[in-house]
Short mmCIF file of C-alpha atoms and ligand atoms in Angstrom, two decimals:
data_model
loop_
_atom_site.label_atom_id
_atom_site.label_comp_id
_atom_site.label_asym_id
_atom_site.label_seq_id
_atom_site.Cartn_x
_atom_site.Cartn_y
_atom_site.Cartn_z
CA UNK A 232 -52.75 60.56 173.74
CA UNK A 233 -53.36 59.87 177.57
CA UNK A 234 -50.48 60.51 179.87
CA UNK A 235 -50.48 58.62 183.09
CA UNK A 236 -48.56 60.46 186.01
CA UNK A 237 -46.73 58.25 188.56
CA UNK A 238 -48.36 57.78 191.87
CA UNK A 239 -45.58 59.54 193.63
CA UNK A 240 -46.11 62.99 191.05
CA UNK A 241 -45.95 66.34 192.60
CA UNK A 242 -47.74 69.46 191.07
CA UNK A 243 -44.63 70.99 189.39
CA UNK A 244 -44.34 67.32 187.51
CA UNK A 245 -47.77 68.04 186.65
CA UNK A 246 -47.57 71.26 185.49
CA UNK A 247 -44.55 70.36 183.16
CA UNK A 248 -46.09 68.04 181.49
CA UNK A 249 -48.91 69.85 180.94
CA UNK A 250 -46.98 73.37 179.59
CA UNK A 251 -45.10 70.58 176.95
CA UNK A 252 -48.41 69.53 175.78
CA UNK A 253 -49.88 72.62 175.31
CA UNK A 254 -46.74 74.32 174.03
CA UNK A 255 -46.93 71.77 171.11
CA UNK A 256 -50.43 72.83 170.59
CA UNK A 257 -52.32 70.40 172.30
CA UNK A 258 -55.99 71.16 174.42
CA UNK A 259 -55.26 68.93 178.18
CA UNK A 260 -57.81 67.51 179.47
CA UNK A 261 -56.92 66.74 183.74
CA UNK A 262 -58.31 64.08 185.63
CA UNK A 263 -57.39 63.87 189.61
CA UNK A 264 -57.68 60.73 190.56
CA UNK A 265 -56.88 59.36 193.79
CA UNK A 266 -53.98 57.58 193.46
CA UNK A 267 -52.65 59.11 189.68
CA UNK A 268 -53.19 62.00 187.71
CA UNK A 269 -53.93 61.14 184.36
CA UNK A 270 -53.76 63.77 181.31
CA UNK A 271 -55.52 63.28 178.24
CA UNK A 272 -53.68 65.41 174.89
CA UNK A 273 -56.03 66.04 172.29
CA UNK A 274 -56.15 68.40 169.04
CA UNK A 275 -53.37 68.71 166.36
CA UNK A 276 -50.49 69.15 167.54
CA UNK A 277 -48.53 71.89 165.75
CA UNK A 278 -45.14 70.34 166.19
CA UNK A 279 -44.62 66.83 166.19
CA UNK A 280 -44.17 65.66 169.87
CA UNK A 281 -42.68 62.31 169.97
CA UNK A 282 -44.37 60.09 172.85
CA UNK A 283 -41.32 58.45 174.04
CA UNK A 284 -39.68 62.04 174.93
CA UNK A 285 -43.05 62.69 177.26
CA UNK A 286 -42.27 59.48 179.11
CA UNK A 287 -38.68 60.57 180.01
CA UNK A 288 -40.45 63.95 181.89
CA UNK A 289 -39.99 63.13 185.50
CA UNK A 290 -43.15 61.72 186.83
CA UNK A 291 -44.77 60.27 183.81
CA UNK A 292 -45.53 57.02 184.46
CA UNK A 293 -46.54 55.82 180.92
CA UNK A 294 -48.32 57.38 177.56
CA UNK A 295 -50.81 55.69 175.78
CA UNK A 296 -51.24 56.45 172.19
CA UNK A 297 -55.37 56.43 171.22
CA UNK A 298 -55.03 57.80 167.78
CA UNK A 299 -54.30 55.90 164.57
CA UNK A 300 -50.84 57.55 163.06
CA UNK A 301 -52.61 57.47 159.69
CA UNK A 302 -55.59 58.76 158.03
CA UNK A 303 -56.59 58.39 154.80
CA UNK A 304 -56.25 54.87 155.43
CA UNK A 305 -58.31 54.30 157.99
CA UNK A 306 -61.89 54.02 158.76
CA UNK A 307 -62.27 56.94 160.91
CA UNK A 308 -61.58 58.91 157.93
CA UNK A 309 -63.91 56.42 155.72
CA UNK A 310 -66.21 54.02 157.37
CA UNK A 311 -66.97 52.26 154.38
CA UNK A 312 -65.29 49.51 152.22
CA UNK A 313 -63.29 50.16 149.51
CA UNK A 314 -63.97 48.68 146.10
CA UNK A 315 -60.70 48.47 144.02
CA UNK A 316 -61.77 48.09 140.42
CA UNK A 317 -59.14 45.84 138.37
CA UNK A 318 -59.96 46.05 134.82
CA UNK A 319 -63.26 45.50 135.56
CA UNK A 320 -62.63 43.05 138.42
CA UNK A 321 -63.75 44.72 141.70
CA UNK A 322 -61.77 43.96 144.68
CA UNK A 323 -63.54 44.27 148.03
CA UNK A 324 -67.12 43.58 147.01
CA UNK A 325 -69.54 40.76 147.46
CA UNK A 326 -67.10 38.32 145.55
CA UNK A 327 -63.97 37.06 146.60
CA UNK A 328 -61.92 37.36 143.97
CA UNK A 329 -58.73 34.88 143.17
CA UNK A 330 -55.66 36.17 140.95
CA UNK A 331 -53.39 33.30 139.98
CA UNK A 332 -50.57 32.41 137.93
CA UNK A 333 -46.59 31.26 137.79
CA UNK A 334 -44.40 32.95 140.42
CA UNK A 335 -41.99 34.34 137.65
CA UNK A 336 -43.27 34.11 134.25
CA UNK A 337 -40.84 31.88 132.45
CA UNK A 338 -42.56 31.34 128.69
CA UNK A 339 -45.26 32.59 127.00
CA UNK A 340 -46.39 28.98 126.61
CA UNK A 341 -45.98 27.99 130.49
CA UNK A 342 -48.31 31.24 131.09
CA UNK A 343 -50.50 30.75 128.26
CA UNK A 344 -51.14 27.07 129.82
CA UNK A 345 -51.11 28.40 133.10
CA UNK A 346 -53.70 31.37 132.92
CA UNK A 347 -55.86 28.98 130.55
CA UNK A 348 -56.24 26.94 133.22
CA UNK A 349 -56.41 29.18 136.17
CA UNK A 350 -59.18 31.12 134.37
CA UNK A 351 -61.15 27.73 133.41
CA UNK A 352 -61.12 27.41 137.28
CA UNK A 353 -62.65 31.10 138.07
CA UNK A 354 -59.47 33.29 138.79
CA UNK A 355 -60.50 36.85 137.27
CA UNK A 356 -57.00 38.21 137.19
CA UNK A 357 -53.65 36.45 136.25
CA UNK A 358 -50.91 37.20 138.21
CA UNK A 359 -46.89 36.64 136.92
CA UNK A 360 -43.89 38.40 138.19
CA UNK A 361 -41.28 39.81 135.64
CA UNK A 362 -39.39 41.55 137.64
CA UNK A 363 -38.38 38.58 140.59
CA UNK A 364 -36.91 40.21 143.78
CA UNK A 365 -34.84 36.96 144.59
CA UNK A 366 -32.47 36.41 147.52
CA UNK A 367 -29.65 35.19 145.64
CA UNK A 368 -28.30 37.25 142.95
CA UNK A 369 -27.33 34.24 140.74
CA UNK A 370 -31.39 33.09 140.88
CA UNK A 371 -33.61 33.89 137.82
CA UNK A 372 -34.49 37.41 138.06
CA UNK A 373 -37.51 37.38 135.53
CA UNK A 374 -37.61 38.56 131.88
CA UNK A 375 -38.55 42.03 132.38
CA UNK A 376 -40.74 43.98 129.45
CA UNK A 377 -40.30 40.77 127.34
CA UNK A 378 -42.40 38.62 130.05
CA UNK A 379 -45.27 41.66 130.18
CA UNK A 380 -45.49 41.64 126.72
CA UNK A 381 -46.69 37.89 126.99
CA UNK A 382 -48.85 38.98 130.21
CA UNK A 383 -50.91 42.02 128.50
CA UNK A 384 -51.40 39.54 124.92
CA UNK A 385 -53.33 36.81 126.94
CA UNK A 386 -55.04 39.56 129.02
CA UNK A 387 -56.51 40.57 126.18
CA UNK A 388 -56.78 37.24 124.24
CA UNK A 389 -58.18 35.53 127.33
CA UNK A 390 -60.21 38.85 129.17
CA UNK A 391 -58.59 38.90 132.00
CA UNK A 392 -56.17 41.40 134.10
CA UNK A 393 -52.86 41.50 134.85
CA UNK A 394 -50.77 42.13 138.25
CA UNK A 395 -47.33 42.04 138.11
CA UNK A 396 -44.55 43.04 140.88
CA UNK A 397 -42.69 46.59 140.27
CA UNK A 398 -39.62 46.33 141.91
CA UNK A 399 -38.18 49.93 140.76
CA UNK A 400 -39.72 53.72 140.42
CA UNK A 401 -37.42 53.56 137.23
CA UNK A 402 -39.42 51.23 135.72
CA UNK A 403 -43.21 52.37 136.76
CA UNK A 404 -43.94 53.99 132.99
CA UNK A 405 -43.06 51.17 131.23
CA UNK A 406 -45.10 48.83 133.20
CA UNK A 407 -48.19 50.66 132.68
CA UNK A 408 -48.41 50.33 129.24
CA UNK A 409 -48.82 46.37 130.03
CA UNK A 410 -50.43 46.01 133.73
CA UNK A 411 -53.78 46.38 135.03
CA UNK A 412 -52.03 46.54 139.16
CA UNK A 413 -48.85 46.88 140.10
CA UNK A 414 -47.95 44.49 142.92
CA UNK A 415 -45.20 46.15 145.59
CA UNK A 416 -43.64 42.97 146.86
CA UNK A 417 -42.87 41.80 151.14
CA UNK A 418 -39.47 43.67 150.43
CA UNK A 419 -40.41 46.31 149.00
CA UNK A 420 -42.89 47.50 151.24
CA UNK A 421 -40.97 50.45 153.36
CA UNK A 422 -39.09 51.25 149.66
CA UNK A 423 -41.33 54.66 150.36
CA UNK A 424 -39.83 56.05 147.48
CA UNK A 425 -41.74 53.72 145.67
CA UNK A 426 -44.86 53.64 147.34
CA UNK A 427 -44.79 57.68 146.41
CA UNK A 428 -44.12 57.29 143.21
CA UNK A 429 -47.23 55.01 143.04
CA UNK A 430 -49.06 57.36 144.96
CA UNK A 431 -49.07 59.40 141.54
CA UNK A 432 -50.23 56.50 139.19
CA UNK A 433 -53.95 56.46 138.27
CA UNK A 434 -53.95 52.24 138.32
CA UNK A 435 -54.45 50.07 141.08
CA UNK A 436 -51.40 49.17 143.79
CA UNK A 437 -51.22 45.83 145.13
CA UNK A 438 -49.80 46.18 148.73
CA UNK A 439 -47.77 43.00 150.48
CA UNK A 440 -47.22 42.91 153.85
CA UNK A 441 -43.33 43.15 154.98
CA UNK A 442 -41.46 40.46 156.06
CA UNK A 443 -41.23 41.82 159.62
CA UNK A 444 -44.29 44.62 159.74
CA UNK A 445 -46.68 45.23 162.06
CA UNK A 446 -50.29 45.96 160.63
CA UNK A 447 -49.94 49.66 161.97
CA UNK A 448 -46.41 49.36 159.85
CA UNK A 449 -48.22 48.37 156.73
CA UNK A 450 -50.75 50.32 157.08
CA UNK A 451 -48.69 53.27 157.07
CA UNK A 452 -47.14 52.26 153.70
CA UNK A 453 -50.64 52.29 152.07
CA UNK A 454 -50.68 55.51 153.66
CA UNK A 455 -48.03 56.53 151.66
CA UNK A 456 -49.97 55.73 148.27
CA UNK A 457 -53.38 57.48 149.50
CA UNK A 458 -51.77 60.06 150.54
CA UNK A 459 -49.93 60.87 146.81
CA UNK A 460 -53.39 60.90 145.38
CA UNK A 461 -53.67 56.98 144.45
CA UNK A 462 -56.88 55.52 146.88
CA UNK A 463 -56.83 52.44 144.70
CA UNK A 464 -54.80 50.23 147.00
CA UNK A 465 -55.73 46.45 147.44
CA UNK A 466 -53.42 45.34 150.90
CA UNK A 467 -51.90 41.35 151.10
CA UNK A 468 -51.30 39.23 153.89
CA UNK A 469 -48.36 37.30 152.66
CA UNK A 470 -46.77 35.75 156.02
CA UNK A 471 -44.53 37.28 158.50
CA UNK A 472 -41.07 36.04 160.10
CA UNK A 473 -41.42 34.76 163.08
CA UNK A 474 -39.66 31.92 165.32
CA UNK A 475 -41.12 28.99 163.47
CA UNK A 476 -39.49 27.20 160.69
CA UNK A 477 -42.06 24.14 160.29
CA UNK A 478 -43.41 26.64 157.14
CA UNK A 479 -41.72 29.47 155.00
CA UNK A 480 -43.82 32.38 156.63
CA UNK A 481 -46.47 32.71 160.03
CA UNK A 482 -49.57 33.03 157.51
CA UNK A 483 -51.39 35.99 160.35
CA UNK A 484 -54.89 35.15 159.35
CA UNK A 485 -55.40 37.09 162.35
CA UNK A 486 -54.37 40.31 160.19
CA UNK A 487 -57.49 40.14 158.25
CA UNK A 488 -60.30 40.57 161.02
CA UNK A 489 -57.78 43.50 162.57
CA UNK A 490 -57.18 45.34 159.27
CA UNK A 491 -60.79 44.89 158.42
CA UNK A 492 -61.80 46.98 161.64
CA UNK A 493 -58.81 49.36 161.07
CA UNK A 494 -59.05 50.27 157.17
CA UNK A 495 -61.50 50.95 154.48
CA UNK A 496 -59.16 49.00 152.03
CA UNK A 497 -59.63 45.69 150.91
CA UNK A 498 -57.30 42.41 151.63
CA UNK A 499 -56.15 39.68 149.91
CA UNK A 500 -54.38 36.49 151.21
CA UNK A 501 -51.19 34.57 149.77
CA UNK A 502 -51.03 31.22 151.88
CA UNK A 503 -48.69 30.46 148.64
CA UNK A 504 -45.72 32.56 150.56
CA UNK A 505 -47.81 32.10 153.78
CA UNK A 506 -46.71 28.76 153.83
CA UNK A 507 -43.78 27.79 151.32
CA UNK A 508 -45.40 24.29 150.60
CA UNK A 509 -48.20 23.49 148.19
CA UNK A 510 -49.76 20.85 150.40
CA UNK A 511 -50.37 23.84 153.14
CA UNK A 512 -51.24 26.34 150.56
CA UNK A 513 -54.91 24.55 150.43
CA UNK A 514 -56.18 24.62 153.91
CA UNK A 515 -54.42 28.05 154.34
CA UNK A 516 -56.32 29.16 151.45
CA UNK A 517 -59.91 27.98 153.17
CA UNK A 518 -59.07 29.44 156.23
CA UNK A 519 -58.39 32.97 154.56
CA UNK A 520 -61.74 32.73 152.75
CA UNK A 521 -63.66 31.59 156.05
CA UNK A 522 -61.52 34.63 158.05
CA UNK A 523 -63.45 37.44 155.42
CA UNK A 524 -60.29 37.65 152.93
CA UNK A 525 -61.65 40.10 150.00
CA UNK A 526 -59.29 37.58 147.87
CA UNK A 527 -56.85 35.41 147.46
CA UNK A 528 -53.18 35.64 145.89
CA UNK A 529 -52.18 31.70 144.86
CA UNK A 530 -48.89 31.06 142.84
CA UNK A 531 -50.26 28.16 140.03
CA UNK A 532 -47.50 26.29 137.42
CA UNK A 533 -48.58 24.27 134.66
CA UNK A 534 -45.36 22.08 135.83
CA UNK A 535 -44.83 22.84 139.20
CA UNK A 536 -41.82 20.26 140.01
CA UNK A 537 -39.85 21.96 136.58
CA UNK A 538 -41.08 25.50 137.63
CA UNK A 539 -37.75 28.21 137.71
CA UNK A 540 -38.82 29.43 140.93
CA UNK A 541 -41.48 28.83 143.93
CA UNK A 542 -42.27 25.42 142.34
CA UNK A 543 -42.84 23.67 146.39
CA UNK A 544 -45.70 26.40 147.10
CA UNK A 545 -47.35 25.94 143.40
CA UNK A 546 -50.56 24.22 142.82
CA UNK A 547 -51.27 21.60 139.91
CA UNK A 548 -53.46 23.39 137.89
CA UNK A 549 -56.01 19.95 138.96
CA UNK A 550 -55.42 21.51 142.68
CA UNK A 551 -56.56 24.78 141.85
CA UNK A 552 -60.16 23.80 140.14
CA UNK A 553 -60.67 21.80 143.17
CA UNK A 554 -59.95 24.79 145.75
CA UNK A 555 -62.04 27.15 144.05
CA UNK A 556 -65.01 24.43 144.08
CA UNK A 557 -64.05 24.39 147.85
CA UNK A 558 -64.20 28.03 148.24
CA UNK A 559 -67.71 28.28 146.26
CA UNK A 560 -69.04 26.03 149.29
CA UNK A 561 -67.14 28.30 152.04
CA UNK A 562 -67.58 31.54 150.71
CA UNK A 563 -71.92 31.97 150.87
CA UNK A 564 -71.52 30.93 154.57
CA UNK A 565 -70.29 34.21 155.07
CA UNK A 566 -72.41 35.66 152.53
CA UNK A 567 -69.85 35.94 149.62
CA UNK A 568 -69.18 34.20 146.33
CA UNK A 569 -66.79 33.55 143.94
CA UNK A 570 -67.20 33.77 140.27
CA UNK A 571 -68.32 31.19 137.97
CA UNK A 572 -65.46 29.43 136.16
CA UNK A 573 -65.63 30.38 132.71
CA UNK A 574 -64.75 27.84 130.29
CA UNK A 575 -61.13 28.75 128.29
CA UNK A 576 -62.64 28.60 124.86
CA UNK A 577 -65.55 30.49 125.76
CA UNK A 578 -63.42 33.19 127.58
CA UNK A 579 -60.94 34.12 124.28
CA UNK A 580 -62.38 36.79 122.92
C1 PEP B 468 -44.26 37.08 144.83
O1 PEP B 468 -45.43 37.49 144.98
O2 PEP B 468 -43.92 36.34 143.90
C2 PEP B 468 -43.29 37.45 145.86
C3 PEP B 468 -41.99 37.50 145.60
O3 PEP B 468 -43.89 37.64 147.04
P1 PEP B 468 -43.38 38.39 148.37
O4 PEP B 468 -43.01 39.77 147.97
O5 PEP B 468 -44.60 38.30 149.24
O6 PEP B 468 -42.23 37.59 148.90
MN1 MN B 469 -43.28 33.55 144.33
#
């Protein structure tokens, strides 16, 4: 922490500022300038001092945080990338790696066409929620256990993973019997609570963005996994609120360079609730890939315009194949790739 002393600061302003820094255990570090004195706090502190209550001390001019407030999270603490493995499916290495699927998983024959599909096309996970955090009460709200009954048979049938959204520490246990990676959803992401509970699981978390976070925000939910014990944490940029309305969300393709330098973890991108509308869930989906995106998070319906919920930001499954033969131009000219499409039939094991 720096603290910058107003021009007009006399000694005894100094000096107090300096006896509250050390007096929370901090080393000072002085520097007389000319015109301002500026003090730089560093060590562990042994009780929390909160930086806003340093800028009330008469004479302190402002205080400029240099630390991260997390750790485990951050590359300081790990300079290298983090490779989530996903059933087998590593997130964060040289492939960029696509889960797809329904927004709420309505049949077992709308997902059984769906993930078909999607994995003819290259996805290597399917994702399909269960659980649906909706805003209105009177919306489908998912068919619980029944739906990730249907998820974990074609995971197996079809060899691939399976992510779907917990909504509740209640129902964590059950959910592991059936997922590969448990997706915390945009609302869910300061239930911290939940993100402790997860922190004791031994399978990966998917991480969304908030609706309103900042990075340093979200980053300091992952924190809250890492730090329970659970390092396998895969992060999403979903869209943020902001004043525009021309789109469901402010996709912040921005957030994946700056989390990149920040954290060790890997990112995936959902233009799907980035943008609310299937015709900008395409380009969106480029741009994340061309931005360094470890993945990509893309809602897919076998019958989009009959689809229970989400069906304006779902692909045609025809879409999909011809994003991900996009993507397998974009990707090498950032020296990635995505995986080959395996055919259905040769896939079923
Ligand atoms: C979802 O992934 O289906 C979902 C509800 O997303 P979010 O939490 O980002 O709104
Ligand atoms: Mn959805």
């Amino acid at each position: 922490m720096i603290i910058v002393m107003e021009q007009t600061a006399d000694e005894p302003q100094v000096q107090r500022v300096i006896e509250t820094l050390v007096g929370a255990g901090y080393d000072v570090h002085r520097s007389t300038g000319a015109a301002h004195t500026v003090l730089g706090a560093v060590g562990v502190p042994k009780t929390p001092l909160d930086p806003r209550s340093l800028e009330l001390i008469e004479g302190v001019r402002e205080v400029i945080k240099i630390s991260e407030p997390y750790k485990l999270v951050g590359r300081t603490f790990k300079p290298q990338d983090t490779i989530v493995d996903i059933a087998g499916v590593k997130v964060g290495g040289p492939e960029v790696i696509v889960m797809a699927g329904p927004c709420a998983v309505e049949s077992m024959e709308q997902l059984r066409t769906t993930a078909v599909a999607v994995q003819a096309s290259g996805a290597r996970i399917l994702r399909g929620g269960a659980f649906k955090p909706r805003t209105s009460p009177y919306s489908f709200q998912g068919h619980g256990e029944e739906a990730l009954r249907w998820m974990r048979a074609l995971g197996d049938e079809l060899g691939v993973a399976v992510v779907s959204e917990v909504m509740d520490v209640r129902t964590i246990e059950m959910m592991l019997k059936y997922v590969d990676c448990l997706q915390v959803g945009a609302r869910n992401m300061q239930n911290f609570d939940l993100l402790r509970e997860l922190g004791r699981v031994r399978k990966p978390v998917m991480l969304k963005r908030g609706l309103s976070a900042t990075i340093e925000e979200w980053l300091l939910s992952a924190e809250y996994v890492l730090a329970g014990g659970n390092s396998q944490v895969v992060l999403c940029e979903r869209g943020i609120r902001t004043f525009e309305n021309a789109t469901r969300n402010t996709l912040d393709i921005s957030a994946i360079p700056v989390v990149k330098k920040l954290s060790h973890l890997p990112i995936l991108v959902d233009p799907s609730h980035g943008t609310g509308r299937r015709d900008k869930v395409i380009p969106m989906a480029r741009a994340g890939v061309a931005a360094g995106a470890d993945g990509l998070l893309i809602e897919v319906h076998c019958d989009p315009d009959k689809a229970w919920s989400d069906g304006a930001q779902s692909l045609y499954p025809e879409q999909f194949e011809r994003l991900m033969g996009e993507l397998r131009v974009i990707a090498p000219v950032i020296g990635r790739s995505l995986p080959l499409p395996k055919p259905a039939a040769a896939a079923a094991r």
